[in-house]
Tab-separated table of C-alpha atoms in Angstrom:
chain	number	residue	atom	x	y	z
A	174	MET	CA	-2.054	5.908	37.396
A	175	VAL	CA	-1.095	7.412	34.031
A	176	GLY	CA	-3.962	7.019	31.562
A	177	ALA	CA	-7.674	6.328	32.067
A	178	GLY	CA	-8.279	3.949	29.182
A	179	PRO	CA	-9.511	0.386	29.834
A	180	ALA	CA	-6.238	-0.766	31.431
A	181	GLY	CA	-5.842	2.235	33.720
A	182	SER	CA	-9.491	2.364	34.752
A	183	ALA	CA	-9.602	-1.382	35.435
A	184	ALA	CA	-6.494	-1.190	37.621
A	185	ALA	CA	-7.933	1.856	39.402
A	186	VAL	CA	-11.230	0.080	40.136
A	187	HIS	CA	-9.585	-2.989	41.650
A	188	LEU	CA	-7.021	-0.970	43.606
A	189	ALA	CA	-9.625	1.404	45.029
A	190	ARG	CA	-11.750	-1.542	46.121
A	191	ALA	CA	-8.689	-2.937	47.915
A	192	GLY	CA	-8.428	0.305	49.886
A	193	VAL	CA	-5.486	1.788	47.986
A	194	ASP	CA	-5.421	5.550	47.427
A	195	VAL	CA	-5.522	5.896	43.619
A	196	LEU	CA	-4.925	9.028	41.555
A	197	LEU	CA	-5.955	8.516	37.913
A	198	LEU	CA	-4.425	11.054	35.499
A	199	GLU	CA	-5.820	11.430	31.969
A	200	LYS	CA	-4.585	13.937	29.384
A	201	SER	CA	-7.927	14.144	27.543
A	202	ASP	CA	-11.401	15.128	28.650
A	203	PHE	CA	-14.236	12.623	28.474
A	204	PRO	CA	-15.965	11.608	26.311
A	205	ARG	CA	-13.255	11.151	23.691
A	206	GLU	CA	-12.628	9.298	20.436
A	207	LYS	CA	-10.390	6.214	20.256
A	208	VAL	CA	-9.707	4.006	17.241
A	209	CYS	CA	-11.031	0.534	17.943
A	210	GLY	CA	-13.282	-2.140	16.514
A	211	ASP	CA	-15.590	-1.628	19.534
A	212	GLY	CA	-16.073	-5.414	19.790
A	213	LEU	CA	-15.756	-7.156	23.161
A	214	THR	CA	-15.203	-10.918	23.366
A	215	PRO	CA	-16.449	-13.029	26.292
A	216	ARG	CA	-13.056	-12.502	27.988
A	217	SER	CA	-13.721	-8.760	28.015
A	218	VAL	CA	-17.287	-9.253	29.179
A	219	ASN	CA	-16.033	-11.414	32.036
A	220	GLN	CA	-13.709	-8.642	33.190
A	221	LEU	CA	-16.494	-6.049	33.031
A	222	VAL	CA	-18.661	-8.256	35.236
A	223	ARG	CA	-15.777	-8.676	37.687
A	224	MET	CA	-15.449	-4.890	37.808
A	225	GLY	CA	-19.142	-4.526	38.579
A	226	VAL	CA	-20.057	-2.717	35.359
A	227	ASP	CA	-23.791	-2.870	34.586
A	228	ILE	CA	-23.807	-4.470	31.135
A	229	SER	CA	-27.622	-4.598	31.090
A	230	ALA	CA	-27.842	-0.791	30.950
A	231	PRO	CA	-28.663	1.023	27.690
A	232	GLY	CA	-25.846	1.388	25.196
A	233	TRP	CA	-24.597	-2.201	25.188
A	234	MET	CA	-25.195	-4.388	22.125
A	235	ARG	CA	-24.956	-8.155	22.687
A	236	ASN	CA	-23.730	-10.590	20.067
A	237	LYS	CA	-23.955	-14.377	19.797
A	238	GLY	CA	-20.587	-14.995	18.172
A	239	MET	CA	-18.599	-14.455	14.988
A	240	ARG	CA	-19.396	-14.834	11.316
A	241	TRP	CA	-16.349	-15.638	9.188
A	242	VAL	CA	-16.441	-14.860	5.474
A	243	CYS	CA	-13.805	-16.151	3.048
A	244	GLU	CA	-13.865	-16.761	-0.713
A	245	GLY	CA	-17.628	-16.972	-0.997
A	246	ASN	CA	-18.088	-19.137	2.093
A	247	GLN	CA	-19.441	-17.975	5.407
A	248	VAL	CA	-19.872	-19.717	8.745
A	249	GLU	CA	-21.501	-18.508	11.963
A	250	LEU	CA	-19.764	-19.561	15.177
A	251	ASP	CA	-21.542	-19.032	18.483
A	252	TRP	CA	-19.454	-18.192	21.514
A	253	PRO	CA	-18.920	-21.413	23.506
A	254	ARG	CA	-20.679	-22.178	26.762
A	255	LEU	CA	-17.830	-22.474	29.226
A	256	GLY	CA	-17.758	-22.605	32.986
A	257	SER	CA	-15.756	-19.433	33.583
A	258	LEU	CA	-16.767	-17.119	30.721
A	259	PRO	CA	-20.059	-15.680	29.437
A	260	ASP	CA	-21.502	-17.123	26.236
A	261	PHE	CA	-21.982	-13.710	24.595
A	262	GLY	CA	-19.943	-10.730	23.478
A	263	LEU	CA	-20.710	-7.015	23.441
A	264	THR	CA	-20.159	-3.927	21.340
A	265	ARG	CA	-19.977	-0.345	22.506
A	266	THR	CA	-18.137	2.621	21.051
A	267	ARG	CA	-14.914	3.636	22.761
A	268	HIS	CA	-16.368	7.148	22.892
A	269	ASP	CA	-18.836	5.827	25.488
A	270	PHE	CA	-16.841	2.872	26.811
A	271	ASP	CA	-13.782	4.704	28.149
A	272	ASP	CA	-15.948	7.414	29.701
A	273	LEU	CA	-18.069	4.789	31.447
A	274	LEU	CA	-15.043	2.907	32.836
A	275	ALA	CA	-13.373	6.081	34.095
A	276	ALA	CA	-16.594	7.110	35.839
A	277	HIS	CA	-16.830	3.610	37.316
A	278	ALA	CA	-13.290	3.969	38.692
A	279	ARG	CA	-14.228	7.277	40.278
A	280	THR	CA	-17.324	5.705	41.846
A	281	ALA	CA	-15.108	2.930	43.256
A	282	GLY	CA	-13.026	5.574	45.039
A	283	ALA	CA	-10.284	6.568	42.597
A	284	ARG	CA	-9.533	10.272	42.198
A	285	LEU	CA	-9.865	11.108	38.491
A	286	ARG	CA	-8.080	14.146	37.066
A	287	THR	CA	-8.641	14.894	33.365
A	288	GLY	CA	-6.761	17.442	31.285
A	289	VAL	CA	-3.500	16.370	32.954
A	290	LYS	CA	-0.692	15.474	30.539
A	291	VAL	CA	2.126	13.513	32.144
A	292	THR	CA	5.432	14.785	30.746
A	293	ALA	CA	8.140	12.848	32.606
A	294	PRO	CA	8.748	10.458	35.473
A	295	LEU	CA	10.207	11.731	38.726
A	296	THR	CA	13.038	9.596	40.059
A	297	ASP	CA	15.285	9.436	43.117
A	298	ARG	CA	19.079	9.231	43.085
A	299	ALA	CA	18.961	5.472	42.527
A	300	GLY	CA	16.785	5.907	39.427
A	301	ASN	CA	13.619	4.581	41.043
A	302	ILE	CA	10.411	6.308	40.001
A	303	THR	CA	8.785	8.367	42.752
A	304	GLY	CA	6.005	10.068	40.801
A	305	VAL	CA	5.406	12.021	37.607
A	306	ALA	CA	5.703	15.560	36.328
A	307	ALA	CA	2.756	16.893	34.349
A	308	SER	CA	1.101	19.915	32.825
A	309	ARG	CA	-2.535	20.506	33.648
A	310	GLY	CA	-5.358	22.602	32.358
A	311	PRO	CA	-5.592	24.758	29.217
A	312	GLY	CA	-2.619	26.840	30.321
A	313	GLY	CA	-0.318	23.858	30.853
A	314	GLU	CA	0.302	24.643	34.518
A	315	PRO	CA	3.233	22.501	35.760
A	316	ALA	CA	2.513	19.984	38.519
A	317	HIS	CA	4.256	17.152	40.339
A	318	TYR	CA	2.461	14.056	41.640
A	319	ARG	CA	4.261	11.785	44.118
A	320	ALA	CA	3.407	8.125	44.669
A	321	PRO	CA	5.040	4.939	46.000
A	322	LEU	CA	4.240	3.276	42.666
A	323	VAL	CA	3.307	4.475	39.170
A	324	VAL	CA	1.175	2.449	36.764
A	325	ALA	CA	1.746	3.298	33.101
A	326	ALA	CA	-1.483	2.859	31.152
A	327	ASP	CA	-0.799	5.566	28.594
A	328	GLY	CA	-1.457	3.472	25.517
A	329	ALA	CA	0.583	2.816	22.402
A	330	SER	CA	2.708	5.941	22.849
A	331	ALA	CA	4.155	4.423	26.057
A	332	ARG	CA	5.754	7.785	26.875
A	333	THR	CA	6.220	6.988	30.558
A	334	ALA	CA	7.893	3.648	29.873
A	335	LEU	CA	10.148	5.167	27.213
A	336	ALA	CA	11.218	7.936	29.572
A	337	LEU	CA	12.403	5.264	31.999
A	338	GLY	CA	14.349	3.452	29.270
A	339	LEU	CA	11.896	0.637	28.572
A	340	GLU	CA	12.229	0.310	24.799
A	341	ARG	CA	9.975	-1.681	22.470
A	342	ASP	CA	11.287	-4.974	21.128
A	343	ALA	CA	11.895	-3.987	17.503
A	344	SER	CA	11.628	-7.621	16.376
A	345	ARG	CA	7.947	-7.650	17.236
A	346	PRO	CA	5.513	-6.110	14.746
A	347	VAL	CA	3.294	-3.126	15.347
A	348	GLY	CA	0.008	-3.602	13.541
A	349	VAL	CA	-2.338	-0.874	12.353
A	350	ALA	CA	-6.117	-0.619	12.676
A	351	ALA	CA	-8.370	1.746	10.750
A	352	ARG	CA	-12.086	2.168	11.326
A	353	ARG	CA	-15.025	4.224	10.183
A	354	TYR	CA	-18.656	4.405	11.320
A	355	TYR	CA	-21.503	4.026	8.838
A	356	ARG	CA	-25.259	4.349	9.206
A	357	SER	CA	-26.679	0.948	8.293
A	358	GLU	CA	-30.151	-0.102	9.394
A	359	ALA	CA	-29.593	-3.378	7.534
A	360	ARG	CA	-26.648	-4.433	9.722
A	361	THR	CA	-26.834	-2.455	12.953
A	362	ASN	CA	-28.702	-5.220	14.823
A	363	ASP	CA	-26.782	-8.168	13.375
A	364	PRO	CA	-26.347	-10.773	16.156
A	365	TYR	CA	-22.833	-11.660	14.926
A	366	LEU	CA	-19.480	-9.913	14.631
A	367	GLU	CA	-18.566	-10.302	10.966
A	368	LEU	CA	-14.962	-10.827	9.834
A	369	TRP	CA	-13.691	-11.029	6.256
A	370	ALA	CA	-10.504	-12.995	5.623
A	371	ASP	CA	-10.068	-12.829	1.833
A	372	LEU	CA	-9.215	-9.161	1.297
A	373	ARG	CA	-6.586	-8.008	-1.182
A	374	CYS	CA	-4.275	-5.028	-1.534
A	375	PRO	CA	-5.779	-3.118	-4.486
A	376	ARG	CA	-2.642	-2.254	-6.460
A	377	THR	CA	-0.660	-5.478	-6.030
A	378	GLY	CA	-3.370	-8.079	-5.677
A	379	LEU	CA	-1.482	-9.544	-2.717
A	380	ASP	CA	-3.394	-10.827	0.304
A	381	LEU	CA	-4.136	-8.146	2.871
A	382	PRO	CA	-2.005	-9.127	5.909
A	383	GLY	CA	-4.972	-9.008	8.262
A	384	TYR	CA	-8.765	-8.957	8.038
A	385	GLY	CA	-11.772	-6.693	7.756
A	386	TRP	CA	-14.689	-6.380	10.140
A	387	VAL	CA	-18.284	-5.175	10.294
A	388	PHE	CA	-19.414	-4.868	13.917
A	389	PRO	CA	-23.039	-3.947	14.774
A	390	LEU	CA	-23.598	-1.185	17.342
A	391	GLY	CA	-27.389	-1.410	17.693
A	392	ASP	CA	-27.849	2.359	17.398
A	393	GLY	CA	-28.355	2.555	13.635
A	394	ARG	CA	-24.624	2.355	12.934
A	395	VAL	CA	-21.905	-0.218	12.320
A	396	ASN	CA	-18.161	-0.073	12.933
A	397	VAL	CA	-16.299	-1.039	9.750
A	398	GLY	CA	-12.550	-1.438	9.709
A	399	LEU	CA	-9.339	-3.206	8.824
A	400	GLY	CA	-6.562	-4.580	10.992
A	401	THR	CA	-3.203	-5.322	9.367
A	402	LEU	CA	0.353	-6.345	10.129
A	403	PRO	CA	3.386	-4.982	8.279
A	404	GLN	CA	3.495	-6.892	5.003
A	405	GLN	CA	6.718	-8.826	4.491
A	406	ARG	CA	6.384	-9.191	0.723
A	407	ARG	CA	6.488	-5.465	-0.020
A	408	ARG	CA	8.372	-2.535	1.410
A	409	ARG	CA	5.625	0.051	1.357
A	410	PRO	CA	2.920	-0.072	4.044
A	411	VAL	CA	-0.611	-1.024	3.069
A	412	ASP	CA	-2.787	1.925	2.033
A	413	LEU	CA	-5.658	1.239	4.417
A	414	ARG	CA	-7.990	3.856	2.915
A	415	GLU	CA	-7.570	2.369	-0.533
A	416	ALA	CA	-7.928	-1.188	0.793
A	417	LEU	CA	-11.106	-0.275	2.673
A	418	GLU	CA	-12.686	1.360	-0.388
A	419	HIS	CA	-11.752	-1.664	-2.501
A	420	TRP	CA	-13.431	-3.990	0.005
A	421	LEU	CA	-16.571	-1.906	0.542
A	422	ALA	CA	-17.214	-1.871	-3.194
A	423	ARG	CA	-17.673	-5.652	-2.951
A	424	LEU	CA	-20.333	-5.465	-0.244
A	425	PRO	CA	-24.080	-5.442	-1.014
A	426	ALA	CA	-25.456	-1.959	-1.750
A	427	ASP	CA	-28.393	-2.479	0.620
A	428	TRP	CA	-25.993	-2.598	3.584
A	429	GLY	CA	-25.512	1.126	3.077
A	430	LEU	CA	-21.738	1.083	3.510
A	431	ARG	CA	-21.168	3.902	1.078
A	432	GLU	CA	-19.713	7.388	1.364
A	433	GLU	CA	-23.093	9.088	1.720
A	434	ASN	CA	-23.803	7.027	4.845
A	435	ALA	CA	-20.439	7.592	6.544
A	436	ASP	CA	-20.843	8.860	10.111
A	437	SER	CA	-17.197	9.629	10.874
A	438	PRO	CA	-13.868	10.172	9.153
A	439	LEU	CA	-11.554	7.217	8.658
A	440	ARG	CA	-9.238	7.058	11.665
A	441	SER	CA	-6.256	4.780	12.271
A	442	ALA	CA	-4.016	3.831	15.186
A	443	PRO	CA	-1.055	1.535	15.932
A	444	LEU	CA	-1.487	-1.875	17.572
A	445	PRO	CA	1.525	-2.706	19.800
A	446	MET	CA	1.477	-6.497	19.812
A	447	GLY	CA	3.004	-9.609	21.261
A	448	LEU	CA	4.185	-8.367	24.695
A	449	ASN	CA	6.701	-6.176	22.900
A	450	ARG	CA	7.888	-4.195	25.931
A	451	ARG	CA	9.717	-5.964	28.755
A	452	PRO	CA	9.925	-6.180	31.652
A	453	GLN	CA	6.431	-5.139	32.623
A	454	TYR	CA	7.742	-3.897	35.976
A	455	ARG	CA	10.928	-1.988	36.737
A	456	ARG	CA	12.030	0.447	39.440
A	457	GLY	CA	8.585	1.489	40.618
A	458	LEU	CA	6.867	1.540	37.210
A	459	LEU	CA	4.325	-1.129	36.267
A	460	LEU	CA	3.023	-1.401	32.673
A	461	VAL	CA	-0.493	-2.456	31.693
A	462	GLY	CA	-2.325	-2.647	28.371
A	463	ASP	CA	-0.960	-1.136	25.164
A	464	SER	CA	1.984	0.503	26.937
A	465	ALA	CA	3.322	-3.035	27.468
A	466	GLY	CA	2.390	-4.174	23.945
A	467	MET	CA	-0.347	-6.494	25.172
A	468	VAL	CA	-2.434	-6.563	21.976
A	469	SER	CA	-2.961	-10.164	20.889
A	470	PRO	CA	-0.818	-11.204	17.896
A	471	TRP	CA	-3.553	-13.686	16.984
A	472	SER	CA	-6.503	-11.343	16.584
A	473	GLY	CA	-5.446	-7.750	17.241
A	474	GLU	CA	-7.682	-7.676	20.324
A	475	GLY	CA	-6.407	-5.513	23.146
A	476	ILE	CA	-9.272	-4.635	25.473
A	477	ALA	CA	-9.593	-8.041	27.150
A	478	GLN	CA	-5.865	-8.111	27.843
A	479	ALA	CA	-5.902	-4.530	29.124
A	480	LEU	CA	-8.743	-5.218	31.549
A	481	GLU	CA	-7.218	-8.484	32.719
A	482	ALA	CA	-3.759	-6.984	33.204
A	483	GLY	CA	-5.345	-4.159	35.179
A	484	GLU	CA	-6.853	-6.649	37.610
A	485	VAL	CA	-3.676	-8.755	37.857
A	486	GLY	CA	-1.547	-5.670	38.420
A	487	ALA	CA	-3.932	-4.311	41.052
A	488	GLU	CA	-3.886	-7.535	43.052
A	489	ILE	CA	-0.098	-7.645	43.094
A	490	ILE	CA	0.225	-3.938	43.880
A	491	ALA	CA	-2.188	-4.177	46.814
A	492	LEU	CA	-0.224	-7.065	48.308
A	493	ALA	CA	3.091	-5.316	47.680
A	494	LEU	CA	1.989	-2.061	49.315
A	495	ALA	CA	1.094	-4.016	52.448
A	496	ARG	CA	4.846	-4.603	52.842
A	497	PRO	CA	7.309	-1.923	53.923
A	498	ALA	CA	9.211	-0.119	51.181
A	499	GLY	CA	12.363	-1.971	50.272
A	500	PRO	CA	13.436	-5.408	49.031
A	501	ARG	CA	10.348	-7.242	50.282
A	502	ARG	CA	8.005	-4.915	48.398
A	503	GLU	CA	10.159	-5.123	45.272
A	504	HIS	CA	10.113	-8.898	45.434
A	505	ALA	CA	6.319	-8.821	45.502
A	506	LEU	CA	6.118	-6.432	42.542
A	507	GLU	CA	8.483	-8.620	40.509
A	508	GLN	CA	5.743	-11.246	40.530
A	509	TYR	CA	3.765	-9.162	38.032
A	510	PRO	CA	5.953	-9.906	34.979
A	511	ALA	CA	6.117	-13.526	36.099
A	512	GLU	CA	2.318	-13.751	36.247
A	513	ILE	CA	1.900	-12.071	32.854
A	514	GLN	CA	4.295	-14.598	31.344
A	515	ARG	CA	2.552	-17.489	33.070
A	516	ARG	CA	-0.811	-16.429	31.657
A	517	TRP	CA	0.139	-15.301	28.162
A	518	GLY	CA	3.804	-16.014	27.461
A	519	ARG	CA	3.443	-19.219	25.457
A	520	TYR	CA	0.218	-18.081	23.771
A	521	TYR	CA	1.848	-14.859	22.586
A	522	ARG	CA	5.047	-16.588	21.537
A	523	LEU	CA	3.104	-18.973	19.316
A	524	GLY	CA	1.012	-16.064	18.014
A	525	ASN	CA	4.128	-14.053	17.182
A	526	LEU	CA	5.439	-17.017	15.186
A	527	ALA	CA	2.110	-17.363	13.353
A	528	GLY	CA	2.208	-13.657	12.571
A	529	ASP	CA	5.753	-13.817	11.194
A	530	LEU	CA	5.223	-16.921	9.055
A	531	LEU	CA	1.577	-16.614	8.040
A	532	PHE	CA	-0.526	-13.564	8.880
A	533	SER	CA	1.999	-10.938	7.742
A	534	ARG	CA	2.472	-12.777	4.428
A	535	TYR	CA	-0.924	-14.183	3.510
A	536	GLY	CA	-3.398	-12.780	6.007
A	537	PHE	CA	-6.076	-15.101	7.368
A	538	ARG	CA	-7.212	-16.570	4.050
A	539	PRO	CA	-5.004	-19.724	4.169
A	540	ILE	CA	-6.304	-20.870	7.540
A	541	LEU	CA	-9.912	-20.486	6.328
A	542	HIS	CA	-9.437	-22.899	3.459
A	543	PRO	CA	-12.757	-24.283	2.125
A	544	ARG	CA	-12.041	-27.624	3.819
A	545	VAL	CA	-11.561	-25.867	7.148
A	546	MET	CA	-14.722	-23.820	6.618
A	547	ALA	CA	-16.589	-27.078	6.000
A	548	SER	CA	-15.418	-28.603	9.296
A	549	PRO	CA	-17.299	-27.274	12.358
A	550	PRO	CA	-14.905	-28.914	14.880
A	551	LEU	CA	-11.850	-27.362	13.198
A	552	LEU	CA	-13.516	-23.962	13.010
A	553	ARG	CA	-14.551	-24.027	16.658
A	554	ALA	CA	-11.005	-24.920	17.717
A	555	LEU	CA	-9.557	-22.189	15.501
A	556	ALA	CA	-11.997	-19.605	16.856
A	557	ARG	CA	-11.120	-20.494	20.440
A	558	LEU	CA	-7.404	-20.235	19.654
A	559	LEU	CA	-7.670	-16.857	17.917
A	560	THR	CA	-9.798	-15.265	20.650
A	561	ALA	CA	-8.343	-17.055	23.708
A	562	VAL	CA	-11.863	-18.033	24.765
A	563	THR	CA	-10.953	-21.145	26.736
A	564	ASP	CA	-11.417	-22.563	30.207
A	565	GLU	CA	-8.714	-23.410	32.748
A	566	PRO	CA	-8.870	-26.246	33.714
A	567	ALA	CA	-10.105	-27.649	30.415
A	568	HIS	CA	-13.874	-27.597	29.978
A	569	ASP	CA	-14.001	-29.817	26.885
A	570	ARG	CA	-11.861	-31.573	24.274
A	571	ILE	CA	-11.048	-28.341	22.419
A	572	ASP	CA	-9.746	-26.768	25.632
A	573	ALA	CA	-7.648	-29.858	26.331
A	574	ILE	CA	-6.124	-29.808	22.832
A	575	LEU	CA	-5.309	-26.087	22.998
A	576	HIS	CA	-3.777	-26.369	26.461
A	577	THR	CA	-1.620	-29.267	25.297
A	578	LEU	CA	-0.518	-27.307	22.242
A	579	LEU	CA	0.554	-24.333	24.359
A	580	ARG	CA	2.421	-26.523	26.839
A	581	LEU	CA	4.585	-27.699	23.928
A	582	VAL	CA	5.672	-24.099	23.226
A	583	PRO	CA	8.968	-23.237	24.969
A	584	ALA	CA	8.500	-20.661	27.709
A	585	PRO	CA	9.716	-17.226	26.538
A	586	ARG	CA	12.335	-15.291	28.447
A	587	ARG	CA	11.086	-12.586	30.789
């Protein structure tokens, strides 16, 4: 397992519980910083529960739903009460979150090795991956690790996949997220995740091709950030620092979101979106999370997909390893890309289209028109679509409508 972020740790937990010998390699030492909004939707919470993570322990901040703000209007939307998902979300910093998940994987039976930087795949004469080469420790001591299967969970860099020739689909966008922590007693215990959809690029006045967020952490701080797509109406990328400062100047002074209350530098990171690396399995290498471009093109969320893909991949790997090496095992492993497409293919294809035609041009402001903001049924349906918080089979009319919509989308190629 290359990488001990959410995807790698989730896969390691489920594999170890299935009795598979798991070696989890991570280049960093824990705890570590990662750029993220730190917000977890009910889909993420559901996966944490399935992993056996104690979400009642200190450090977790629960939220009731989302608050959308656009052109002077704001609406609070509670998470729906569905049969298969919790009716609450969570926040927790990635500094704590990744450390906790990696420790949970180790408790489940995985062997965790930090300070190990994977440098290249090891392959046999047929080009099938048989392990990885790495450097470990402060001195960069060379090491080889052999395995019947390698899971690439090494994030947006996707170094392992690239080394095996799995290139990113250049037609799919790579978004960017930037976040900063602020001390804010006024907002740290807010029961809602707040999203702003009417932000502008300071110099051009064009719509920001994304949205801003203020997420409460419950520890005296908030996570404030922007998520954007490449903007099609200008050649230069958006200056996220400038856009953030322009937005924060609009916010009430008593929130405390000013330079003197900053609790971290502004950090940014790429968001590989829309299932932009295919296939998700080839020649002994299985991709999960950001290395496969699994960030949602609808919302920029990636943790739920990473955790879910980790579980799906683990189930298929465990069944495949029960077969002898050869064609029968390969046939079993080929079911992983098929299952990813079955779950997300149409949803991501529609999201990619929405990103190309709408979000990258006008951001989220057009879909939060005042008439939409004044219609609770429309808003609830839109919220469920953007966050993929739905039941299967359909729990209510909104689920039924969304499932019908997605069935009308042509299935993408694998």
